[in-house]
PDB file of C-alpha atoms and ligand atoms in Angstrom:
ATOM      1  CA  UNK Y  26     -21.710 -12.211 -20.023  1.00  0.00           C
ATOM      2  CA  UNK Y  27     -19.090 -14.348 -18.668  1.00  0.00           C
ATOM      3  CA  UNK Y  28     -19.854 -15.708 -14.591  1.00  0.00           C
ATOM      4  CA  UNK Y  29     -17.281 -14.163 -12.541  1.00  0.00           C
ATOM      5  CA  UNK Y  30     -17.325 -13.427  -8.816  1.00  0.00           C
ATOM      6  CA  UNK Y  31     -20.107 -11.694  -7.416  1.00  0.00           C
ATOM      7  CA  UNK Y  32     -18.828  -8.623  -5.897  1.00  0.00           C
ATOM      8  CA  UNK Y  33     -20.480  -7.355  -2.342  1.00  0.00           C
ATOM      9  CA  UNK Y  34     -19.637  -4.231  -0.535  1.00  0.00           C
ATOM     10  CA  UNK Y  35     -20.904  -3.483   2.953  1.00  0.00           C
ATOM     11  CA  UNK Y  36     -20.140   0.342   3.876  1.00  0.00           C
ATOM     12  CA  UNK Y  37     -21.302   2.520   6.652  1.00  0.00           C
ATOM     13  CA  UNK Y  38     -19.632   3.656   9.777  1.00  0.00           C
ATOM     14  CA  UNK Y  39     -18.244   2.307  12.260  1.00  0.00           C
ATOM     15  CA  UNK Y  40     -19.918  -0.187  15.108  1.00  0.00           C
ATOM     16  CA  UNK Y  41     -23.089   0.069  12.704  1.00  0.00           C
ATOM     17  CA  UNK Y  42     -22.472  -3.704  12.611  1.00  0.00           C
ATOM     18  CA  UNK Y  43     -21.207  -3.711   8.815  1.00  0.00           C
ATOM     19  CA  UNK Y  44     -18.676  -7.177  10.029  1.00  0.00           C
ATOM     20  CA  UNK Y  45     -21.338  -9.129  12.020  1.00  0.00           C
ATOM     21  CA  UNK Y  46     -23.176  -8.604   8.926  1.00  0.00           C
ATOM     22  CA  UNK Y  47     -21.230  -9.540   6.634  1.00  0.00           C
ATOM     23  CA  UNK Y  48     -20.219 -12.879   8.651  1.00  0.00           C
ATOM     24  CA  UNK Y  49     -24.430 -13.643   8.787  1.00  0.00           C
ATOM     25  CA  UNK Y  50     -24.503 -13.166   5.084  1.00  0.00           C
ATOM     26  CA  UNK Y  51     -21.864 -15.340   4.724  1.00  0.00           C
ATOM     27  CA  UNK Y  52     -23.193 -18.154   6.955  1.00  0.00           C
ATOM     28  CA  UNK Y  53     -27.017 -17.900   5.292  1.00  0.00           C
ATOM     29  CA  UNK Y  54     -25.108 -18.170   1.488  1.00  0.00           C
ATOM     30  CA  UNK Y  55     -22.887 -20.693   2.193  1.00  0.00           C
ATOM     31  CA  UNK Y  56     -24.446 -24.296   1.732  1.00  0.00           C
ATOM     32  CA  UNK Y  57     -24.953 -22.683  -1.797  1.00  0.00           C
ATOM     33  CA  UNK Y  58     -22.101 -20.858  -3.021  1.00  0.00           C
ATOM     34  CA  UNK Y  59     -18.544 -21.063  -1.859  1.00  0.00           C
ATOM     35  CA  UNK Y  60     -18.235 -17.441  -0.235  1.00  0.00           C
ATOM     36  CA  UNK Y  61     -15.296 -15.324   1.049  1.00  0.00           C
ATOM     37  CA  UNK Y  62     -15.059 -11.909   3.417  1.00  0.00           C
ATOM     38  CA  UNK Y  63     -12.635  -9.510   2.972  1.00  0.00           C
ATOM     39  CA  UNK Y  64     -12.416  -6.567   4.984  1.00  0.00           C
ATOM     40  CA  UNK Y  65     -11.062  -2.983   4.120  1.00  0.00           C
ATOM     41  CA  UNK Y  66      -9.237  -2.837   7.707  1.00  0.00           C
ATOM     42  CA  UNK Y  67      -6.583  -5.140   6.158  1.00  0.00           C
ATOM     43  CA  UNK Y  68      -5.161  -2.653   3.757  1.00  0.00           C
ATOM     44  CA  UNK Y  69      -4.077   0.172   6.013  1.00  0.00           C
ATOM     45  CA  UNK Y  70      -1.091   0.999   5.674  1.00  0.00           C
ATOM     46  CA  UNK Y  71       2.056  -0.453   7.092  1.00  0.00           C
ATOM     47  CA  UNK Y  72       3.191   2.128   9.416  1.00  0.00           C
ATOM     48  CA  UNK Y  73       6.580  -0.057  10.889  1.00  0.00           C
ATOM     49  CA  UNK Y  74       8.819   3.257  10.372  1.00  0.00           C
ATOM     50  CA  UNK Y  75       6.806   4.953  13.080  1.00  0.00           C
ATOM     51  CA  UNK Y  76       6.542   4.167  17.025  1.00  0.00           C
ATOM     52  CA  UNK Y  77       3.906   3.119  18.927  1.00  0.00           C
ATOM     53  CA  UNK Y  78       2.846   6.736  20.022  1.00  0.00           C
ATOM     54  CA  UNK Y  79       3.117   7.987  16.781  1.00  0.00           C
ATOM     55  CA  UNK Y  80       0.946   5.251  15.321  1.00  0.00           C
ATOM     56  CA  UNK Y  81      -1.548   6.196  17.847  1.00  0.00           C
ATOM     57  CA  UNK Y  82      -2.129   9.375  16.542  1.00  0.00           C
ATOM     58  CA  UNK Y  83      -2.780   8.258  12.969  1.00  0.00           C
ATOM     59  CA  UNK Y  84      -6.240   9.571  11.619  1.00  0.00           C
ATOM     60  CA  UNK Y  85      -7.381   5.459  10.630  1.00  0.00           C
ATOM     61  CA  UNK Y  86     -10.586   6.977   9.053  1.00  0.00           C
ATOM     62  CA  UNK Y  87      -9.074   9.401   6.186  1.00  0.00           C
ATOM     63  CA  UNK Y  88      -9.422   7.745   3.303  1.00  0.00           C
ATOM     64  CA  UNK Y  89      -5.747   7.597   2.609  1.00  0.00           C
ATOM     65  CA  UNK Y  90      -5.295   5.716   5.530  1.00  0.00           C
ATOM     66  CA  UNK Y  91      -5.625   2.874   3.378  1.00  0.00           C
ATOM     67  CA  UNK Y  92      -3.186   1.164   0.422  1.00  0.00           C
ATOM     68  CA  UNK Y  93      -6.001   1.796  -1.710  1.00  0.00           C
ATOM     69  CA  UNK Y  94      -4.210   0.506  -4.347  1.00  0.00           C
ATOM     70  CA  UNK Y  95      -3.664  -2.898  -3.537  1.00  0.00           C
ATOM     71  CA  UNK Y  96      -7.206  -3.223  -2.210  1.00  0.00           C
ATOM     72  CA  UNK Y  97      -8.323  -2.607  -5.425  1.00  0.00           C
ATOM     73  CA  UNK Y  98      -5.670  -5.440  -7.091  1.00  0.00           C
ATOM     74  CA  UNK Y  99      -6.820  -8.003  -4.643  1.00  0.00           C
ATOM     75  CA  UNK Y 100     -10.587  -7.103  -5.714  1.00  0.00           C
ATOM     76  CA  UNK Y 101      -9.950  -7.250  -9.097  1.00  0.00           C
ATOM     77  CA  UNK Y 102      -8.121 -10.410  -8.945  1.00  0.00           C
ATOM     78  CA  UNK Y 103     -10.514 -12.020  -6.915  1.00  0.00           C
ATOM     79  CA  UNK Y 104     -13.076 -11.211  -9.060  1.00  0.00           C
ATOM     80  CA  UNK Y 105     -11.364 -12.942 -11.946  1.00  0.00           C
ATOM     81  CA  UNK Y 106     -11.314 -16.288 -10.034  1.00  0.00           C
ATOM     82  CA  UNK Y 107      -7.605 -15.641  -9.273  1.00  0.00           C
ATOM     83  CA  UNK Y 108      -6.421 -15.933  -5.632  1.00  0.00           C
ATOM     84  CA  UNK Y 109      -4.784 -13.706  -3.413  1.00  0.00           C
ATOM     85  CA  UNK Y 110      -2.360 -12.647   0.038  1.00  0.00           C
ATOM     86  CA  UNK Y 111      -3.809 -10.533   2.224  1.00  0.00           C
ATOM     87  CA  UNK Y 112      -2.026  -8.474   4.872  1.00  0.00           C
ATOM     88  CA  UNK Y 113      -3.173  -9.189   8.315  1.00  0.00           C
ATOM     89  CA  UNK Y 114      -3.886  -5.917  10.139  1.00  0.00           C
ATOM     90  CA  UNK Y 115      -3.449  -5.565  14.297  1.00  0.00           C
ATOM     91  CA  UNK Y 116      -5.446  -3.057  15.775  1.00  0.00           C
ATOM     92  CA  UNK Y 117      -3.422  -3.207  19.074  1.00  0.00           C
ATOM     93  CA  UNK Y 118      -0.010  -2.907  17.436  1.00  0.00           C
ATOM     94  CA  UNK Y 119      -1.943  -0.348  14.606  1.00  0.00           C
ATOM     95  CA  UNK Y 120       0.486  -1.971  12.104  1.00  0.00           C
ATOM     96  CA  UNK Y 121       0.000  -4.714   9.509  1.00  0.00           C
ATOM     97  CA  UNK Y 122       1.429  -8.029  10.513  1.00  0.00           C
ATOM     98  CA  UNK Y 123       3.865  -9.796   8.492  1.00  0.00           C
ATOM     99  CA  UNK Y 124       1.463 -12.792   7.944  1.00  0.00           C
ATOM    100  CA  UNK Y 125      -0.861 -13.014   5.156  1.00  0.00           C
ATOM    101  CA  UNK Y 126      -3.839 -14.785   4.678  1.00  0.00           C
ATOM    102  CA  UNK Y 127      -4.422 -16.932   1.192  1.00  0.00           C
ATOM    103  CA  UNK Y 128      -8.273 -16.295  -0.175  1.00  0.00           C
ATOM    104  CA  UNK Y 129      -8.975 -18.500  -2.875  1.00  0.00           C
ATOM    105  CA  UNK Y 130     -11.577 -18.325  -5.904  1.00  0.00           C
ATOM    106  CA  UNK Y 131     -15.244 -18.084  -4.854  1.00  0.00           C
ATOM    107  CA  UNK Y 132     -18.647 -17.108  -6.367  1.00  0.00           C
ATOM    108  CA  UNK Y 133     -19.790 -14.755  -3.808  1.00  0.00           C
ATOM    109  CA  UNK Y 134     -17.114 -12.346  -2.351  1.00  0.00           C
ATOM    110  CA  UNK Y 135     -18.464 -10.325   0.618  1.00  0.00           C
ATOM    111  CA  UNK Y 136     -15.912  -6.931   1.121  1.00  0.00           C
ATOM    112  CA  UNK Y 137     -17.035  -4.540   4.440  1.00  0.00           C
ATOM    113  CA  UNK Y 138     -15.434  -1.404   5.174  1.00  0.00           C
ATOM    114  CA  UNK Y 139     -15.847   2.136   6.273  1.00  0.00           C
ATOM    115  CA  UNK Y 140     -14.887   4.059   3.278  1.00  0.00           C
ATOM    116  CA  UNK Y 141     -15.581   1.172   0.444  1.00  0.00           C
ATOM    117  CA  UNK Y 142     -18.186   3.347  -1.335  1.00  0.00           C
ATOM    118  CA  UNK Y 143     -16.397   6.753  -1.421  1.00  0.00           C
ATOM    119  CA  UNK Y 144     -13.667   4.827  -3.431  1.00  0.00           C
ATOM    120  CA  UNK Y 145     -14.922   5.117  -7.013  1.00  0.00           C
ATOM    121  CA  UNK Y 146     -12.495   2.462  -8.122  1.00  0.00           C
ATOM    122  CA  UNK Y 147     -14.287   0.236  -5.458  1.00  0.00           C
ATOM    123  CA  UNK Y 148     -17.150   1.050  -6.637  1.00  0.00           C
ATOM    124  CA  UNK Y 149     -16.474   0.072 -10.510  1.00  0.00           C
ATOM    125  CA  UNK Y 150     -15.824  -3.400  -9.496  1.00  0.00           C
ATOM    126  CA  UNK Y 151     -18.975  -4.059  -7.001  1.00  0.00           C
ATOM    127  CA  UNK Y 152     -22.086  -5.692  -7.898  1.00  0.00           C
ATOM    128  CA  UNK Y 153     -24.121  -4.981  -5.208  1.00  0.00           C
ATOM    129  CA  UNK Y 154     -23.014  -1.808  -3.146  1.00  0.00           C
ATOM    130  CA  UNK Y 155     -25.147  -1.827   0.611  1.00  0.00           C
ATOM    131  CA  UNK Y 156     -25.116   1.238   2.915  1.00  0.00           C
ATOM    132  CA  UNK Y 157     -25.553   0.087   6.882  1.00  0.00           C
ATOM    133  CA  UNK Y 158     -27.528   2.863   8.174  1.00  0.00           C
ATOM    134  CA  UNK Y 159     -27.538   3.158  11.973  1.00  0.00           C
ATOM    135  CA  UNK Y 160     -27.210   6.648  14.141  1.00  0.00           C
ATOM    136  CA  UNK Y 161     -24.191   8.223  15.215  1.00  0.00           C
ATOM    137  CA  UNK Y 162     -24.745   7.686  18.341  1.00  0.00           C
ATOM    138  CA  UNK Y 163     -25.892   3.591  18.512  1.00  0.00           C
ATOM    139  CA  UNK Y 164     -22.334   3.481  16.479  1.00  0.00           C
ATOM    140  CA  UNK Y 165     -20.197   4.985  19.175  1.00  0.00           C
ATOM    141  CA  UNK Y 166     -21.732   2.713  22.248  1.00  0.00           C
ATOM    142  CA  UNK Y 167     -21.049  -0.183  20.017  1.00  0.00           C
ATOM    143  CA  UNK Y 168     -17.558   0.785  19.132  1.00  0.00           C
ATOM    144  CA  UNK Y 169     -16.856   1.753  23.133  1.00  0.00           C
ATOM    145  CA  UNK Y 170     -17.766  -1.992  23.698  1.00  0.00           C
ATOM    146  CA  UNK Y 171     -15.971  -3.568  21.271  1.00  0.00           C
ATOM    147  CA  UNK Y 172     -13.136  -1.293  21.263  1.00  0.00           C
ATOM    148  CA  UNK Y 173     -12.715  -1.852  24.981  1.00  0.00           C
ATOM    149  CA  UNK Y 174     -13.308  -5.971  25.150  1.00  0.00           C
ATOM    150  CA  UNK Y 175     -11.454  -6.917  21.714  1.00  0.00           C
ATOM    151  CA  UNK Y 176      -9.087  -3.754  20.463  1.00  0.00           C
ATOM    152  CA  UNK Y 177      -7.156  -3.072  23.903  1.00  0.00           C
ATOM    153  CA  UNK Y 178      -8.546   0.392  24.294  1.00  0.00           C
ATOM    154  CA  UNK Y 179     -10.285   2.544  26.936  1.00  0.00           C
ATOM    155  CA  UNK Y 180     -13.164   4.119  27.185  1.00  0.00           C
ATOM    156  CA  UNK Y 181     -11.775   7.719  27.179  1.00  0.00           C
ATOM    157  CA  UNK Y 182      -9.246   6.616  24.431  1.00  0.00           C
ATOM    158  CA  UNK Y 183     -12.527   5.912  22.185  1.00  0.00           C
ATOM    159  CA  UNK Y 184     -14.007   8.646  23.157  1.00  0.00           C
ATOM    160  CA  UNK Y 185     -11.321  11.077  22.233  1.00  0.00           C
ATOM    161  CA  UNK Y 186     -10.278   9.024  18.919  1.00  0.00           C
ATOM    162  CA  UNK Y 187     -14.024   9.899  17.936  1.00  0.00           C
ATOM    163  CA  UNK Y 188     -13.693  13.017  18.474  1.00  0.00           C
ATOM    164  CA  UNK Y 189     -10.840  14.013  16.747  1.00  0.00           C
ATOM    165  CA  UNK Y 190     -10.892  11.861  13.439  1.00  0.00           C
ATOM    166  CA  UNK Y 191     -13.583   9.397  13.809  1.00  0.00           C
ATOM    167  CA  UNK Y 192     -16.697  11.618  14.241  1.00  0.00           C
ATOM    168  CA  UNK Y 193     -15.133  14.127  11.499  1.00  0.00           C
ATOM    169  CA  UNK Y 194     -14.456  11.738   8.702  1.00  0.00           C
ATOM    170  CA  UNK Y 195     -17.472   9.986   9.572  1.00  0.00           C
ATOM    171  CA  UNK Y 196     -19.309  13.052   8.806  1.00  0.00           C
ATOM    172  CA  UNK Y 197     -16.890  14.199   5.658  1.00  0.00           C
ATOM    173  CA  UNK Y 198     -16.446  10.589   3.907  1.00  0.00           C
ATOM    174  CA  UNK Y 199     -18.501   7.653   5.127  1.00  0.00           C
ATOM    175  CA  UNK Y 200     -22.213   9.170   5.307  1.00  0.00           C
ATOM    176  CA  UNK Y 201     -22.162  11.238   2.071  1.00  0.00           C
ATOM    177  CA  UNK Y 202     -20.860   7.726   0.585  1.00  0.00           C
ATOM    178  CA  UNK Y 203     -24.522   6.406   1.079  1.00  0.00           C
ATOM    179  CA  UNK Y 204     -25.619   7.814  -1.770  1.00  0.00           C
ATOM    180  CA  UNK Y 205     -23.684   5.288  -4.045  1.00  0.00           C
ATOM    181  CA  UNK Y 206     -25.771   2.191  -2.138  1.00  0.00           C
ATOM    182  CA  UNK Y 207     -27.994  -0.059  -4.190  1.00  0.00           C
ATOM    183  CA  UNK Y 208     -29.370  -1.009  -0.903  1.00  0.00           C
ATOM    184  CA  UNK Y 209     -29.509   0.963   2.319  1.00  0.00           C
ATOM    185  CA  UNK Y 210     -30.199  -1.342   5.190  1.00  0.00           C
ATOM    186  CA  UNK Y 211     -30.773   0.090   8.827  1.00  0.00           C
ATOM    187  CA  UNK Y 212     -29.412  -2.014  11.466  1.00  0.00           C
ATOM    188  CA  UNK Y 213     -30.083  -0.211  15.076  1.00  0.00           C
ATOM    189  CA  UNK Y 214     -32.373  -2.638  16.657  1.00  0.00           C
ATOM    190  CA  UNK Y 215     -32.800  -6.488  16.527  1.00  0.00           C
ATOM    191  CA  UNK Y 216     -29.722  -8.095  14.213  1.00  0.00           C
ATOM    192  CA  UNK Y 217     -32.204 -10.485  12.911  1.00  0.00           C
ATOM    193  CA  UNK Y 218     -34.083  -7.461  11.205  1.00  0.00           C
ATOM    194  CA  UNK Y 219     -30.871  -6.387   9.000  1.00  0.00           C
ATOM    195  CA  UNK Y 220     -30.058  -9.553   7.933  1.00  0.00           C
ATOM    196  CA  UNK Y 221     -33.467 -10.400   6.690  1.00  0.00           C
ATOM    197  CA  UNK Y 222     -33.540  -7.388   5.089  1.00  0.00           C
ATOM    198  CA  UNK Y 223     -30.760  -7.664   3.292  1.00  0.00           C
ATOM    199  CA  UNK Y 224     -31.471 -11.569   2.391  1.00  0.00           C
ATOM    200  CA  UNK Y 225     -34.883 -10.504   1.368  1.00  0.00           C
ATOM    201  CA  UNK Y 226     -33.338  -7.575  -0.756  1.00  0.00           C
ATOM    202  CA  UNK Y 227     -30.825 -10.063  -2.562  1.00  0.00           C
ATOM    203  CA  UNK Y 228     -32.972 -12.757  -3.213  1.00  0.00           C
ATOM    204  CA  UNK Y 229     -34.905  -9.849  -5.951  1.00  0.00           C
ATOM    205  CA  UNK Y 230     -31.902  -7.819  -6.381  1.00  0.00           C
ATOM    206  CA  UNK Y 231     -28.769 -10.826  -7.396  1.00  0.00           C
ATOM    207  CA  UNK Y 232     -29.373 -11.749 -10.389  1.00  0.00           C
ATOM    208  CA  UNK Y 233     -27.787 -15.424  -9.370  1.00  0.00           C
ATOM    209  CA  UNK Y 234     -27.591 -16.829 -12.782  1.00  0.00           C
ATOM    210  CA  UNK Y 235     -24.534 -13.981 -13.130  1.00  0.00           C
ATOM    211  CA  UNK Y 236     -22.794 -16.039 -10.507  1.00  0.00           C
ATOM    212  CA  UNK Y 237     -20.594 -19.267 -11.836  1.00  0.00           C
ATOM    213  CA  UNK Y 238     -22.273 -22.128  -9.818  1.00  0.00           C
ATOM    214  CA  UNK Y 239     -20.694 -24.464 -11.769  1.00  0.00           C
TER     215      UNK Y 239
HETATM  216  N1  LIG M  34     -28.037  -4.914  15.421  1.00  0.00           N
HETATM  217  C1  LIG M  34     -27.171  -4.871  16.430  1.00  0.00           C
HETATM  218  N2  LIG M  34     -27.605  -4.647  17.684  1.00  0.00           N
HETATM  219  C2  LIG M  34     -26.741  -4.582  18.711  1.00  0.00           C
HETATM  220  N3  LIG M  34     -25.388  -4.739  18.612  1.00  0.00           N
HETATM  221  C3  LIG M  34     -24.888  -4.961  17.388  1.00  0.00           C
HETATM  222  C4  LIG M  34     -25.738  -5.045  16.234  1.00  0.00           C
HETATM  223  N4  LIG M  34     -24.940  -5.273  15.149  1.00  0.00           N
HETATM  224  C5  LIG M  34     -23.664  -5.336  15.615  1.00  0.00           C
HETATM  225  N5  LIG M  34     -23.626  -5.163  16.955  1.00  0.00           N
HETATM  226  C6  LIG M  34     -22.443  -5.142  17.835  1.00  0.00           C
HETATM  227  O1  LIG M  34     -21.814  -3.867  17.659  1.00  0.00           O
HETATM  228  C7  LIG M  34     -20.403  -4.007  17.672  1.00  0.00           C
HETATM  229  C8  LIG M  34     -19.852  -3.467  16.360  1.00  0.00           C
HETATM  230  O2  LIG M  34     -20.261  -4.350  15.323  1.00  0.00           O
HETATM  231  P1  LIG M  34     -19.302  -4.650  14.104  1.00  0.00           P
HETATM  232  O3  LIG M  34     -19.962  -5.687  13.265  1.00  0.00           O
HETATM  233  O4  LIG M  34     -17.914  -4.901  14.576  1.00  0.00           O
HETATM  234  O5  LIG M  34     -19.376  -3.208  13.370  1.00  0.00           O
HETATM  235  P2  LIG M  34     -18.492  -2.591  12.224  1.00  0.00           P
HETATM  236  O6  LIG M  34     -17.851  -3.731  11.483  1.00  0.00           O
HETATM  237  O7  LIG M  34     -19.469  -1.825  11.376  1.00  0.00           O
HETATM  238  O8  LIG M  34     -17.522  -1.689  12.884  1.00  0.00           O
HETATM  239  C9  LIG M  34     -20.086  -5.475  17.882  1.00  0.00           C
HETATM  240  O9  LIG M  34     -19.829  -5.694  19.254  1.00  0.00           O
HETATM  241  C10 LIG M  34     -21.377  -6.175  17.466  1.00  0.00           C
HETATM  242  O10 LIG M  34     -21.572  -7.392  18.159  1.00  0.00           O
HETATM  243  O1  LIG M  35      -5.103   0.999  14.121  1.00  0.00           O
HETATM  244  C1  LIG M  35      -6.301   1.273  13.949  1.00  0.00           C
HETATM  245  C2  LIG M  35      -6.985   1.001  12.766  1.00  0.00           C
HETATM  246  C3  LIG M  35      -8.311   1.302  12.658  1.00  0.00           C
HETATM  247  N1  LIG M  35      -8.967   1.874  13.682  1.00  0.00           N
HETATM  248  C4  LIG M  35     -10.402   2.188  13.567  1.00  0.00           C
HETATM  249  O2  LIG M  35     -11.103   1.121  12.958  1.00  0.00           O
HETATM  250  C5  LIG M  35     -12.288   1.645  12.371  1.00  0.00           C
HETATM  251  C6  LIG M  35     -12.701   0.829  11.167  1.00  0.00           C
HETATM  252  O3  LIG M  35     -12.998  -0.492  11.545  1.00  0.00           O
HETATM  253  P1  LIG M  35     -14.494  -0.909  11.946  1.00  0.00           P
HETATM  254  O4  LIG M  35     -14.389  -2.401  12.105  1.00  0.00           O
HETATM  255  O5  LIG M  35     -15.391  -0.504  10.814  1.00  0.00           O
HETATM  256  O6  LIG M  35     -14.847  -0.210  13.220  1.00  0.00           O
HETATM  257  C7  LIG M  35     -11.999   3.085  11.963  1.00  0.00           C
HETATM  258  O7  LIG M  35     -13.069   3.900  12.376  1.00  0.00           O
HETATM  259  C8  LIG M  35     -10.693   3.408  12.714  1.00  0.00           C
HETATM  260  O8  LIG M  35     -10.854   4.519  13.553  1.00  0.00           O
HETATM  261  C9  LIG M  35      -8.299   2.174  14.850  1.00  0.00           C
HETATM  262  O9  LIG M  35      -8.894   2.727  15.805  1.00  0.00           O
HETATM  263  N2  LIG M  35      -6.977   1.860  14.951  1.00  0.00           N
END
């Protein structure tokens, strides 16, 4: 078999922690391979023909939300050592930016995202396809934080957002996904707990000599 890329995908809802994770994974694999993290987010869709109240009201968690198209290009090229733009997304203007940013060739390519596993042409091209498992609930206190301290939003905003498309296609799209996960890994207490799970899991489950070290 030729060594290309190895292909990760992190899936599960969101505020399980699926980015922190996938940052930690990158930091443990790094003094060995040459690793890059891409994240689903990046592809929705540019939305500059609508205003700011419109964009608002876009349901961000149906899977069309996303240009799944050209996710699955940059994937594919990536995977073939080849490099690649991608958009920036801002989640306080909920439009892409017109900056891109250049990800080169590397052996291990780490991709996180709500809906990666329901895509089936995701799932063609990933090696190793990981579920975060985490309640419902643990997800939306998480998300309220975050949302609040990094994505300009309120409390009640979150709280409404989940209720109308969040909690829905959480429950329609992202947790019947789990079923297409190599690996299921629950992450609702200590971080450190996830990540050695999942470094544990890879050590037996990557079969490294697939990977172009070279
Ligand atoms: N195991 C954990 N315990 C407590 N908080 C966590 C844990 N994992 C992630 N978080 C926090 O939860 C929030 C959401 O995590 P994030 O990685 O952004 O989730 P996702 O990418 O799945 O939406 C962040 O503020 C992060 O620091
Ligand atoms: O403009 C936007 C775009 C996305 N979202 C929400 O983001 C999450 C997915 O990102 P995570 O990092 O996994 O949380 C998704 O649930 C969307 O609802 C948004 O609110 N606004």
């Amino acid at each position: 078999m030729d060594k290309q890329t190895f292909v990760i995908a992190i899936a599960g809802a969101s505020g399980s922690g699926k980015s922190s994770l996938a940052h930690r994974l990158e930091q443990e694999l790094q003094p060995w391979f040459s690793v890059s993290v891409l994240n689903e987010d990046a592809y929705y869709r540019k939305q500059d023909g609508l205003t700011l109240s419109e964009r608002k009201q876009t349901n961000y968690d149906h899977p069309n939300a996303i240009e799944e198209s050209l996710l699955v290009e940059q994937l594919q090229e990536l995977k073939a050592g080849k490099s690649v733009s991608v958009p920036v997304y801002d989640y306080t203007t909920h439009d892409r930016s017109d900056a891109t940013v250049e990800v080169g060739p590397c052996q291990i390519l780490i991709v996180e995202g709500i809906l990666l596993l329901h895509r089936e042409a995701v799932r063609e091209i990933v090696d190793l396809a990981v579920y975060i498992d985490v309640p419902e609930s643990v997800c939306l206190e998480r998300r309220i934080k975050r949302d609040v301290a990094q994505r300009g939003r309120t409390r009640e905003s979150v709280l409404a957002q989940y209720e109308k498309t969040v909690g829905p296609m959480y429950r329609q799209f992202v947790a019947p996904s789990k079923i297409y996960a190599d690996l299921v890994v629950e992450n609702d207490s200590n971080r450190e707990t996830a990540i050695e799970r999942l470094l544990g899991e890879l050590r037996s489950r990557i079969d490294m000599d697939h990977v172009d070290v070279g």
